[in-house]
């Protein structure tokens, strides 16, 4: 089986990022602000690296269409849509969360940061599930321009 190298790297980066965010959350609950800041910045860095790889692959190569059976296509695309929506929202919330932190608006940071962390912690496992469905369980989907692959055309 041919391993899709860029998706493997970018999916690993989401998982690594989520692990940093989980530990970052744990540390702020324990009151370790410095550790929280460091871990969250690492988490943000890996999330950004994921996004850069994903976006450049989408632009230069295209997205991979689902290679599984016809009767799973609709379920897959609904799940993919859920994952993409969650990831995008988490990204936007992440930027706002960081801006609140750097501007020392910690009450707001704390409120929105919880939503950001929860969304990112859901984005990671759903991303891994998409990766498994797309590359491991049903390999062989062709590479298509982004919008075709998302809409299942
Ligand atoms: C995207 C990255 C980040 C996320 C997702 C995040 C998430 C969170 C969450 C969920 C809490 C509240 C914990 C709880 O009470 O359950 C929190 C609190 C806090 N965060 Fe972050 N954080 C991030 C980055 C940062 C950075 C870069 C800094 C430092 C500049 C920072 C400083 C703090 C501080 C000081 C608190 C405590 C606020 C308070 O006690 O009122 N965070 N963060």
Short mmCIF file of N, CA and C and ligand atoms in Angstrom, two decimals:
data_model
loop_
_atom_site.label_atom_id
_atom_site.label_comp_id
_atom_site.label_asym_id
_atom_site.label_seq_id
_atom_site.Cartn_x
_atom_site.Cartn_y
_atom_site.Cartn_z
N UNK A 1 0.85 -1.21 0.00
CA UNK A 1 0.00 0.00 0.00
C UNK A 1 0.89 1.26 0.00
N UNK A 2 0.52 2.20 -0.84
CA UNK A 2 1.28 3.43 -0.93
C UNK A 2 0.75 4.39 0.15
N UNK A 3 1.65 4.86 1.01
CA UNK A 3 1.22 5.78 2.06
C UNK A 3 1.21 7.20 1.48
N UNK A 4 0.10 7.92 1.70
CA UNK A 4 0.03 9.31 1.25
C UNK A 4 0.82 10.15 2.25
N UNK A 5 1.98 10.63 1.83
CA UNK A 5 2.92 11.18 2.81
C UNK A 5 2.46 12.50 3.42
N UNK A 6 1.99 13.44 2.58
CA UNK A 6 1.58 14.74 3.15
C UNK A 6 0.38 14.63 4.09
N UNK A 7 -0.69 13.89 3.69
CA UNK A 7 -1.80 13.73 4.63
C UNK A 7 -1.39 13.03 5.93
N UNK A 8 -0.44 12.10 5.84
CA UNK A 8 0.02 11.41 7.05
C UNK A 8 0.71 12.40 7.98
N UNK A 9 1.55 13.25 7.38
CA UNK A 9 2.24 14.26 8.20
C UNK A 9 1.24 15.25 8.79
N UNK A 10 0.33 15.76 7.95
CA UNK A 10 -0.58 16.80 8.46
C UNK A 10 -1.53 16.23 9.52
N UNK A 11 -1.99 14.98 9.34
CA UNK A 11 -2.87 14.38 10.35
C UNK A 11 -2.10 14.17 11.66
N UNK A 12 -0.83 13.76 11.55
CA UNK A 12 -0.03 13.61 12.78
C UNK A 12 0.10 14.94 13.49
N UNK A 13 0.24 16.03 12.72
CA UNK A 13 0.38 17.35 13.33
C UNK A 13 -0.88 17.76 14.09
N UNK A 14 -2.07 17.39 13.55
CA UNK A 14 -3.30 17.72 14.29
C UNK A 14 -3.30 16.97 15.62
N UNK A 15 -2.90 15.70 15.57
CA UNK A 15 -2.92 14.89 16.80
C UNK A 15 -1.92 15.46 17.81
N UNK A 16 -0.71 15.79 17.35
CA UNK A 16 0.30 16.36 18.25
C UNK A 16 -0.21 17.67 18.85
N UNK A 17 -0.82 18.50 17.99
CA UNK A 17 -1.35 19.78 18.45
C UNK A 17 -2.41 19.56 19.54
N UNK A 18 -3.31 18.60 19.33
CA UNK A 18 -4.37 18.35 20.31
C UNK A 18 -3.78 17.84 21.63
N UNK A 19 -2.71 17.06 21.54
CA UNK A 19 -2.07 16.56 22.78
C UNK A 19 -1.50 17.75 23.57
N UNK A 20 -0.85 18.70 22.87
CA UNK A 20 -0.34 19.90 23.54
C UNK A 20 -1.49 20.68 24.19
N UNK A 21 -2.62 20.83 23.45
CA UNK A 21 -3.75 21.59 23.99
C UNK A 21 -4.34 20.90 25.23
N UNK A 22 -4.42 19.57 25.18
CA UNK A 22 -4.97 18.84 26.33
C UNK A 22 -4.08 19.06 27.56
N UNK A 23 -2.74 18.94 27.37
CA UNK A 23 -1.83 19.16 28.50
C UNK A 23 -1.83 20.63 28.93
N UNK A 24 -1.97 21.53 27.94
CA UNK A 24 -2.02 22.96 28.26
C UNK A 24 -3.22 23.29 29.13
N UNK A 25 -4.33 22.68 28.82
CA UNK A 25 -5.55 22.89 29.62
C UNK A 25 -5.34 22.34 31.03
N UNK A 26 -4.82 21.12 31.09
CA UNK A 26 -4.54 20.49 32.39
C UNK A 26 -3.68 21.42 33.26
N UNK A 27 -2.65 22.03 32.65
CA UNK A 27 -1.73 22.85 33.45
C UNK A 27 -2.34 24.16 33.91
N UNK A 28 -3.26 24.76 33.12
CA UNK A 28 -3.86 26.01 33.62
C UNK A 28 -4.86 25.69 34.73
N UNK A 29 -5.51 24.53 34.64
CA UNK A 29 -6.42 24.14 35.72
C UNK A 29 -5.63 23.95 37.02
N UNK A 30 -4.37 23.47 36.87
CA UNK A 30 -3.48 23.29 38.04
C UNK A 30 -2.85 24.62 38.46
N UNK A 31 -3.06 25.69 37.65
CA UNK A 31 -2.51 26.99 38.01
C UNK A 31 -1.12 27.28 37.45
N UNK A 32 -0.61 26.42 36.58
CA UNK A 32 0.73 26.66 36.02
C UNK A 32 0.64 27.51 34.76
N UNK A 33 0.63 28.82 34.94
CA UNK A 33 0.40 29.71 33.80
C UNK A 33 1.49 29.64 32.75
N UNK A 34 2.75 29.59 33.23
CA UNK A 34 3.86 29.59 32.25
C UNK A 34 3.84 28.34 31.39
N UNK A 35 3.62 27.21 32.05
CA UNK A 35 3.57 25.94 31.31
C UNK A 35 2.39 25.95 30.35
N UNK A 36 1.25 26.49 30.81
CA UNK A 36 0.06 26.61 29.95
C UNK A 36 0.41 27.39 28.69
N UNK A 37 1.02 28.54 28.88
CA UNK A 37 1.36 29.39 27.73
C UNK A 37 2.26 28.66 26.75
N UNK A 38 3.31 28.02 27.28
CA UNK A 38 4.26 27.31 26.42
C UNK A 38 3.58 26.19 25.63
N UNK A 39 2.81 25.36 26.36
CA UNK A 39 2.17 24.22 25.70
C UNK A 39 1.17 24.68 24.64
N UNK A 40 0.40 25.76 24.97
CA UNK A 40 -0.59 26.24 24.01
C UNK A 40 0.08 26.84 22.78
N UNK A 41 1.24 27.47 22.98
CA UNK A 41 1.94 28.03 21.81
C UNK A 41 2.49 26.90 20.93
N UNK A 42 2.97 25.82 21.55
CA UNK A 42 3.38 24.66 20.76
C UNK A 42 2.19 24.06 20.03
N UNK A 43 1.07 23.96 20.75
CA UNK A 43 -0.16 23.43 20.14
C UNK A 43 -0.59 24.28 18.95
N UNK A 44 -0.51 25.61 19.11
CA UNK A 44 -0.88 26.53 18.03
C UNK A 44 0.08 26.37 16.85
N UNK A 45 1.38 26.19 17.16
CA UNK A 45 2.39 26.04 16.11
C UNK A 45 2.13 24.80 15.26
N UNK A 46 1.83 23.70 15.92
CA UNK A 46 1.54 22.46 15.17
C UNK A 46 0.23 22.60 14.37
N UNK A 47 -0.75 23.32 14.95
CA UNK A 47 -2.00 23.53 14.22
C UNK A 47 -1.73 24.37 12.97
N UNK A 48 -0.88 25.37 13.11
CA UNK A 48 -0.54 26.22 11.96
C UNK A 48 0.21 25.41 10.90
N UNK A 49 1.14 24.56 11.36
CA UNK A 49 1.90 23.72 10.42
C UNK A 49 0.95 22.79 9.67
N UNK A 50 -0.02 22.22 10.42
CA UNK A 50 -1.03 21.37 9.76
C UNK A 50 -1.73 22.17 8.67
N UNK A 51 -2.16 23.38 9.04
CA UNK A 51 -2.95 24.17 8.09
C UNK A 51 -2.14 24.51 6.84
N UNK A 52 -0.86 24.85 7.03
CA UNK A 52 -0.02 25.22 5.89
C UNK A 52 0.16 24.03 4.94
N UNK A 53 0.39 22.85 5.50
CA UNK A 53 0.55 21.65 4.66
C UNK A 53 -0.76 21.35 3.93
N UNK A 54 -1.86 21.38 4.70
CA UNK A 54 -3.16 21.05 4.13
C UNK A 54 -3.53 22.04 3.01
N UNK A 55 -3.32 23.33 3.29
CA UNK A 55 -3.72 24.35 2.30
C UNK A 55 -2.85 24.25 1.05
N UNK A 56 -1.54 24.04 1.21
CA UNK A 56 -0.70 23.99 0.01
C UNK A 56 -0.99 22.73 -0.79
N UNK A 57 -1.30 21.63 -0.10
CA UNK A 57 -1.64 20.41 -0.82
C UNK A 57 -2.95 20.61 -1.60
N UNK A 58 -3.92 21.26 -0.94
CA UNK A 58 -5.20 21.52 -1.60
C UNK A 58 -5.01 22.36 -2.86
N UNK A 59 -4.15 23.37 -2.73
CA UNK A 59 -3.95 24.28 -3.86
C UNK A 59 -3.16 23.61 -4.98
N UNK A 60 -2.06 22.93 -4.61
CA UNK A 60 -1.14 22.43 -5.65
C UNK A 60 -1.49 21.04 -6.16
N UNK A 61 -2.07 20.21 -5.31
CA UNK A 61 -2.34 18.83 -5.73
C UNK A 61 -3.83 18.56 -5.86
N UNK A 62 -4.60 19.10 -4.92
CA UNK A 62 -6.04 18.84 -4.92
C UNK A 62 -6.40 17.96 -3.73
N UNK A 63 -7.69 17.72 -3.53
CA UNK A 63 -8.12 16.85 -2.43
C UNK A 63 -8.45 15.46 -2.97
N UNK A 64 -8.36 14.48 -2.07
CA UNK A 64 -8.60 13.10 -2.49
C UNK A 64 -10.08 12.78 -2.35
N UNK A 65 -10.65 12.17 -3.36
CA UNK A 65 -12.06 11.79 -3.27
C UNK A 65 -12.18 10.44 -2.57
N UNK A 66 -13.35 10.19 -2.00
CA UNK A 66 -13.60 8.98 -1.22
C UNK A 66 -13.54 7.74 -2.12
N UNK A 67 -12.72 6.76 -1.71
CA UNK A 67 -12.55 5.56 -2.53
C UNK A 67 -13.37 4.37 -2.04
N UNK A 68 -14.24 4.59 -1.05
CA UNK A 68 -15.02 3.50 -0.47
C UNK A 68 -16.29 3.20 -1.25
N UNK A 69 -17.12 2.29 -0.71
CA UNK A 69 -18.34 1.89 -1.42
C UNK A 69 -19.35 3.03 -1.57
N UNK A 70 -20.15 2.92 -2.60
CA UNK A 70 -21.16 3.92 -2.96
C UNK A 70 -22.10 4.21 -1.79
N UNK A 71 -22.53 3.16 -1.07
CA UNK A 71 -23.54 3.35 0.00
C UNK A 71 -22.98 4.03 1.26
N UNK A 72 -21.65 4.24 1.30
CA UNK A 72 -21.07 4.97 2.45
C UNK A 72 -20.72 6.41 2.09
N UNK A 73 -20.90 6.74 0.80
CA UNK A 73 -20.45 8.06 0.32
C UNK A 73 -21.13 9.22 1.04
N UNK A 74 -22.46 9.13 1.19
CA UNK A 74 -23.19 10.24 1.80
C UNK A 74 -22.74 10.40 3.26
N UNK A 75 -22.69 9.28 3.99
CA UNK A 75 -22.28 9.34 5.40
C UNK A 75 -20.88 9.94 5.51
N UNK A 76 -19.97 9.51 4.62
CA UNK A 76 -18.60 10.04 4.63
C UNK A 76 -18.60 11.54 4.42
N UNK A 77 -19.37 12.01 3.44
CA UNK A 77 -19.34 13.45 3.14
C UNK A 77 -19.98 14.29 4.23
N UNK A 78 -21.00 13.73 4.90
CA UNK A 78 -21.58 14.45 6.04
C UNK A 78 -20.55 14.55 7.17
N UNK A 79 -19.86 13.45 7.40
CA UNK A 79 -18.83 13.42 8.45
C UNK A 79 -17.68 14.37 8.11
N UNK A 80 -17.27 14.36 6.83
CA UNK A 80 -16.20 15.25 6.38
C UNK A 80 -16.61 16.71 6.57
N UNK A 81 -17.87 17.01 6.25
CA UNK A 81 -18.37 18.37 6.39
C UNK A 81 -18.34 18.80 7.86
N UNK A 82 -18.77 17.88 8.74
CA UNK A 82 -18.75 18.14 10.19
C UNK A 82 -17.31 18.44 10.64
N UNK A 83 -16.37 17.60 10.18
CA UNK A 83 -14.96 17.77 10.56
C UNK A 83 -14.40 19.11 10.06
N UNK A 84 -14.69 19.45 8.81
CA UNK A 84 -14.15 20.69 8.23
C UNK A 84 -14.73 21.91 8.95
N UNK A 85 -16.05 21.86 9.24
CA UNK A 85 -16.70 22.97 9.94
C UNK A 85 -16.06 23.16 11.33
N UNK A 86 -15.89 22.04 12.02
CA UNK A 86 -15.31 22.08 13.37
C UNK A 86 -13.88 22.64 13.33
N UNK A 87 -13.09 22.17 12.36
CA UNK A 87 -11.70 22.60 12.25
C UNK A 87 -11.61 24.09 11.94
N UNK A 88 -12.49 24.56 11.04
CA UNK A 88 -12.46 25.97 10.66
C UNK A 88 -12.85 26.85 11.85
N UNK A 89 -13.96 26.45 12.52
CA UNK A 89 -14.41 27.21 13.69
C UNK A 89 -13.31 27.24 14.76
N UNK A 90 -12.68 26.08 14.98
CA UNK A 90 -11.62 25.99 16.00
C UNK A 90 -10.47 26.92 15.63
N UNK A 91 -10.16 27.01 14.34
CA UNK A 91 -9.08 27.89 13.89
C UNK A 91 -9.40 29.35 14.18
N UNK A 92 -10.63 29.77 13.84
CA UNK A 92 -11.03 31.16 14.07
C UNK A 92 -11.06 31.45 15.58
N UNK A 93 -11.68 30.53 16.34
CA UNK A 93 -11.71 30.69 17.80
C UNK A 93 -10.29 30.72 18.38
N UNK A 94 -9.39 29.93 17.78
CA UNK A 94 -8.02 29.86 18.26
C UNK A 94 -7.33 31.22 18.16
N UNK A 95 -7.55 31.89 17.02
CA UNK A 95 -6.93 33.21 16.82
C UNK A 95 -7.46 34.20 17.87
N UNK A 96 -8.80 34.17 18.07
CA UNK A 96 -9.41 35.08 19.06
C UNK A 96 -8.88 34.76 20.46
N UNK A 97 -8.78 33.46 20.77
CA UNK A 97 -8.27 33.02 22.08
C UNK A 97 -6.86 33.56 22.32
N UNK A 98 -6.01 33.45 21.30
CA UNK A 98 -4.63 33.92 21.43
C UNK A 98 -4.60 35.44 21.58
N UNK A 99 -5.43 36.15 20.80
CA UNK A 99 -5.45 37.61 20.89
C UNK A 99 -5.86 38.06 22.29
N UNK A 100 -6.89 37.41 22.85
CA UNK A 100 -7.30 37.74 24.23
C UNK A 100 -6.16 37.52 25.20
N UNK A 101 -5.43 36.39 25.01
CA UNK A 101 -4.33 36.08 25.94
C UNK A 101 -3.23 37.14 25.84
N UNK A 102 -2.82 37.46 24.60
CA UNK A 102 -1.71 38.41 24.45
C UNK A 102 -2.08 39.81 24.89
N UNK A 103 -3.39 40.14 24.85
CA UNK A 103 -3.83 41.45 25.32
C UNK A 103 -4.29 41.43 26.78
N UNK A 104 -3.98 40.31 27.44
CA UNK A 104 -4.25 40.13 28.87
C UNK A 104 -5.73 40.26 29.25
N UNK A 105 -6.61 39.94 28.31
CA UNK A 105 -8.05 39.91 28.64
C UNK A 105 -8.36 38.47 29.06
N UNK A 106 -7.90 38.12 30.28
CA UNK A 106 -7.91 36.70 30.63
C UNK A 106 -9.29 36.14 30.92
N UNK A 107 -10.24 37.01 31.40
CA UNK A 107 -11.59 36.49 31.66
C UNK A 107 -12.21 36.02 30.34
N UNK A 108 -12.07 36.87 29.31
CA UNK A 108 -12.61 36.51 27.99
C UNK A 108 -11.84 35.32 27.42
N UNK A 109 -10.50 35.37 27.61
CA UNK A 109 -9.65 34.29 27.11
C UNK A 109 -10.09 32.94 27.69
N UNK A 110 -10.38 32.97 28.99
CA UNK A 110 -10.74 31.73 29.66
C UNK A 110 -12.05 31.17 29.11
N UNK A 111 -13.03 32.09 28.91
CA UNK A 111 -14.36 31.69 28.44
C UNK A 111 -14.27 31.06 27.04
N UNK A 112 -13.65 31.81 26.11
CA UNK A 112 -13.62 31.34 24.73
C UNK A 112 -12.60 30.21 24.58
N UNK A 113 -11.55 30.25 25.42
CA UNK A 113 -10.50 29.22 25.35
C UNK A 113 -11.05 27.82 25.59
N UNK A 114 -12.05 27.73 26.46
CA UNK A 114 -12.66 26.42 26.72
C UNK A 114 -13.34 25.88 25.48
N UNK A 115 -14.06 26.76 24.77
CA UNK A 115 -14.72 26.33 23.52
C UNK A 115 -13.67 25.93 22.48
N UNK A 116 -12.62 26.77 22.38
CA UNK A 116 -11.56 26.47 21.41
C UNK A 116 -10.96 25.10 21.68
N UNK A 117 -10.64 24.86 22.96
CA UNK A 117 -9.97 23.61 23.31
C UNK A 117 -10.88 22.41 23.02
N UNK A 118 -12.17 22.54 23.41
CA UNK A 118 -13.10 21.42 23.16
C UNK A 118 -13.22 21.15 21.67
N UNK A 119 -13.36 22.24 20.87
CA UNK A 119 -13.50 22.04 19.42
C UNK A 119 -12.27 21.40 18.82
N UNK A 120 -11.09 21.84 19.30
CA UNK A 120 -9.86 21.28 18.74
C UNK A 120 -9.67 19.82 19.16
N UNK A 121 -10.11 19.53 20.38
CA UNK A 121 -9.98 18.14 20.86
C UNK A 121 -10.97 17.22 20.13
N UNK A 122 -12.02 17.79 19.52
CA UNK A 122 -12.92 16.98 18.68
C UNK A 122 -12.44 16.95 17.23
N UNK A 123 -11.78 18.04 16.81
CA UNK A 123 -11.27 18.09 15.44
C UNK A 123 -10.23 16.99 15.22
N UNK A 124 -9.38 16.77 16.21
CA UNK A 124 -8.29 15.80 16.05
C UNK A 124 -8.81 14.37 15.80
N UNK A 125 -9.65 13.82 16.68
CA UNK A 125 -10.13 12.44 16.41
C UNK A 125 -10.97 12.34 15.14
N UNK A 126 -11.79 13.37 14.83
CA UNK A 126 -12.58 13.28 13.60
C UNK A 126 -11.65 13.36 12.38
N UNK A 127 -10.55 14.13 12.51
CA UNK A 127 -9.57 14.19 11.42
C UNK A 127 -8.89 12.85 11.20
N UNK A 128 -8.56 12.19 12.30
CA UNK A 128 -7.94 10.86 12.20
C UNK A 128 -8.93 9.88 11.54
N UNK A 129 -10.22 9.99 11.90
CA UNK A 129 -11.23 9.11 11.31
C UNK A 129 -11.33 9.36 9.80
N UNK A 130 -11.31 10.63 9.38
CA UNK A 130 -11.35 10.94 7.94
C UNK A 130 -10.12 10.34 7.26
N UNK A 131 -8.96 10.50 7.89
CA UNK A 131 -7.71 9.95 7.33
C UNK A 131 -7.81 8.43 7.15
N UNK A 132 -8.34 7.75 8.19
CA UNK A 132 -8.47 6.29 8.12
C UNK A 132 -9.42 5.88 6.99
N UNK A 133 -10.57 6.58 6.91
CA UNK A 133 -11.55 6.25 5.87
C UNK A 133 -11.01 6.52 4.47
N UNK A 134 -10.22 7.59 4.37
CA UNK A 134 -9.77 8.04 3.05
C UNK A 134 -8.53 7.33 2.56
N UNK A 135 -7.64 6.96 3.49
CA UNK A 135 -6.34 6.42 3.05
C UNK A 135 -6.07 5.00 3.51
N UNK A 136 -6.68 4.58 4.62
CA UNK A 136 -6.33 3.25 5.13
C UNK A 136 -7.40 2.20 4.83
N UNK A 137 -8.68 2.53 5.12
CA UNK A 137 -9.73 1.52 4.92
C UNK A 137 -10.09 1.33 3.46
N UNK A 138 -10.20 2.47 2.74
CA UNK A 138 -10.60 2.40 1.34
C UNK A 138 -9.64 3.19 0.47
N UNK A 139 -8.42 2.66 0.28
CA UNK A 139 -7.48 3.45 -0.51
C UNK A 139 -7.90 3.49 -1.97
N UNK A 140 -7.30 4.37 -2.70
CA UNK A 140 -7.51 4.35 -4.15
C UNK A 140 -8.37 5.47 -4.69
N UNK A 141 -8.88 6.34 -3.79
CA UNK A 141 -9.64 7.48 -4.31
C UNK A 141 -8.73 8.38 -5.11
N UNK A 142 -9.24 8.96 -6.19
CA UNK A 142 -8.39 9.81 -7.02
C UNK A 142 -8.29 11.20 -6.40
N UNK A 143 -7.31 11.95 -6.89
CA UNK A 143 -7.13 13.32 -6.41
C UNK A 143 -7.91 14.26 -7.31
N UNK A 144 -8.72 15.08 -6.67
CA UNK A 144 -9.58 15.99 -7.43
C UNK A 144 -9.41 17.41 -6.92
N UNK A 145 -9.83 18.38 -7.72
CA UNK A 145 -9.84 19.74 -7.20
C UNK A 145 -10.71 19.82 -5.95
N UNK A 146 -10.36 20.73 -5.05
CA UNK A 146 -10.96 20.80 -3.72
C UNK A 146 -12.48 20.68 -3.72
N UNK A 147 -13.14 21.52 -4.47
CA UNK A 147 -14.59 21.62 -4.35
C UNK A 147 -15.28 20.33 -4.81
N UNK A 148 -14.74 19.66 -5.82
CA UNK A 148 -15.31 18.40 -6.29
C UNK A 148 -15.24 17.34 -5.20
N UNK A 149 -14.08 17.27 -4.53
CA UNK A 149 -13.88 16.24 -3.51
C UNK A 149 -14.79 16.49 -2.31
N UNK A 150 -14.97 17.77 -1.93
CA UNK A 150 -15.81 18.07 -0.76
C UNK A 150 -17.27 17.75 -1.07
N UNK A 151 -17.74 18.09 -2.25
CA UNK A 151 -19.14 17.90 -2.58
C UNK A 151 -19.44 16.50 -3.12
N UNK A 152 -18.38 15.70 -3.32
CA UNK A 152 -18.59 14.33 -3.78
C UNK A 152 -18.95 14.26 -5.25
N UNK A 153 -18.50 15.23 -6.04
CA UNK A 153 -18.82 15.23 -7.48
C UNK A 153 -17.95 14.25 -8.26
C1 LIG B 1 -4.96 28.70 21.42
C2 LIG B 1 -4.24 28.62 22.54
C3 LIG B 1 -4.86 28.61 23.92
C4 LIG B 1 -5.97 27.93 24.37
C5 LIG B 1 -6.86 26.97 23.59
C6 LIG B 1 -6.14 28.28 25.77
C7 LIG B 1 -7.13 27.77 26.59
C8 LIG B 1 -7.37 28.18 27.89
C9 LIG B 1 -8.43 27.68 28.73
C10 LIG B 1 -9.41 26.59 28.32
C11 LIG B 1 -8.36 28.32 29.90
C12 LIG B 1 -9.31 28.14 31.11
C13 LIG B 1 -9.04 26.85 31.85
C14 LIG B 1 -10.21 26.52 32.75
O1 LIG B 1 -10.50 27.32 33.64
O2 LIG B 1 -10.84 25.45 32.53
C15 LIG B 1 -7.25 29.25 29.85
C16 LIG B 1 -6.85 30.09 30.86
C17 LIG B 1 -5.74 30.92 30.82
N1 LIG B 1 -4.87 31.07 29.76
FE1 LIG B 1 -4.99 30.11 27.96
N2 LIG B 1 -5.14 29.15 26.14
C18 LIG B 1 -4.35 29.40 25.05
C19 LIG B 1 -3.23 30.20 24.99
C20 LIG B 1 -2.76 30.99 26.04
C21 LIG B 1 -1.59 31.85 25.97
C22 LIG B 1 -0.70 32.03 24.74
C23 LIG B 1 -1.49 32.46 27.20
C24 LIG B 1 -0.48 33.45 27.70
C25 LIG B 1 -0.14 34.53 27.06
C26 LIG B 1 -2.59 31.99 28.03
C27 LIG B 1 -2.82 32.38 29.33
C28 LIG B 1 -3.87 31.96 30.12
C29 LIG B 1 -4.14 32.41 31.48
C30 LIG B 1 -3.29 33.40 32.26
C31 LIG B 1 -5.30 31.75 31.90
C32 LIG B 1 -5.98 31.88 33.26
C33 LIG B 1 -7.05 32.91 33.15
C34 LIG B 1 -7.76 33.11 34.48
O3 LIG B 1 -7.39 32.47 35.46
O4 LIG B 1 -8.69 33.91 34.50
N3 LIG B 1 -3.32 31.10 27.30
N4 LIG B 1 -6.66 29.15 28.60
#
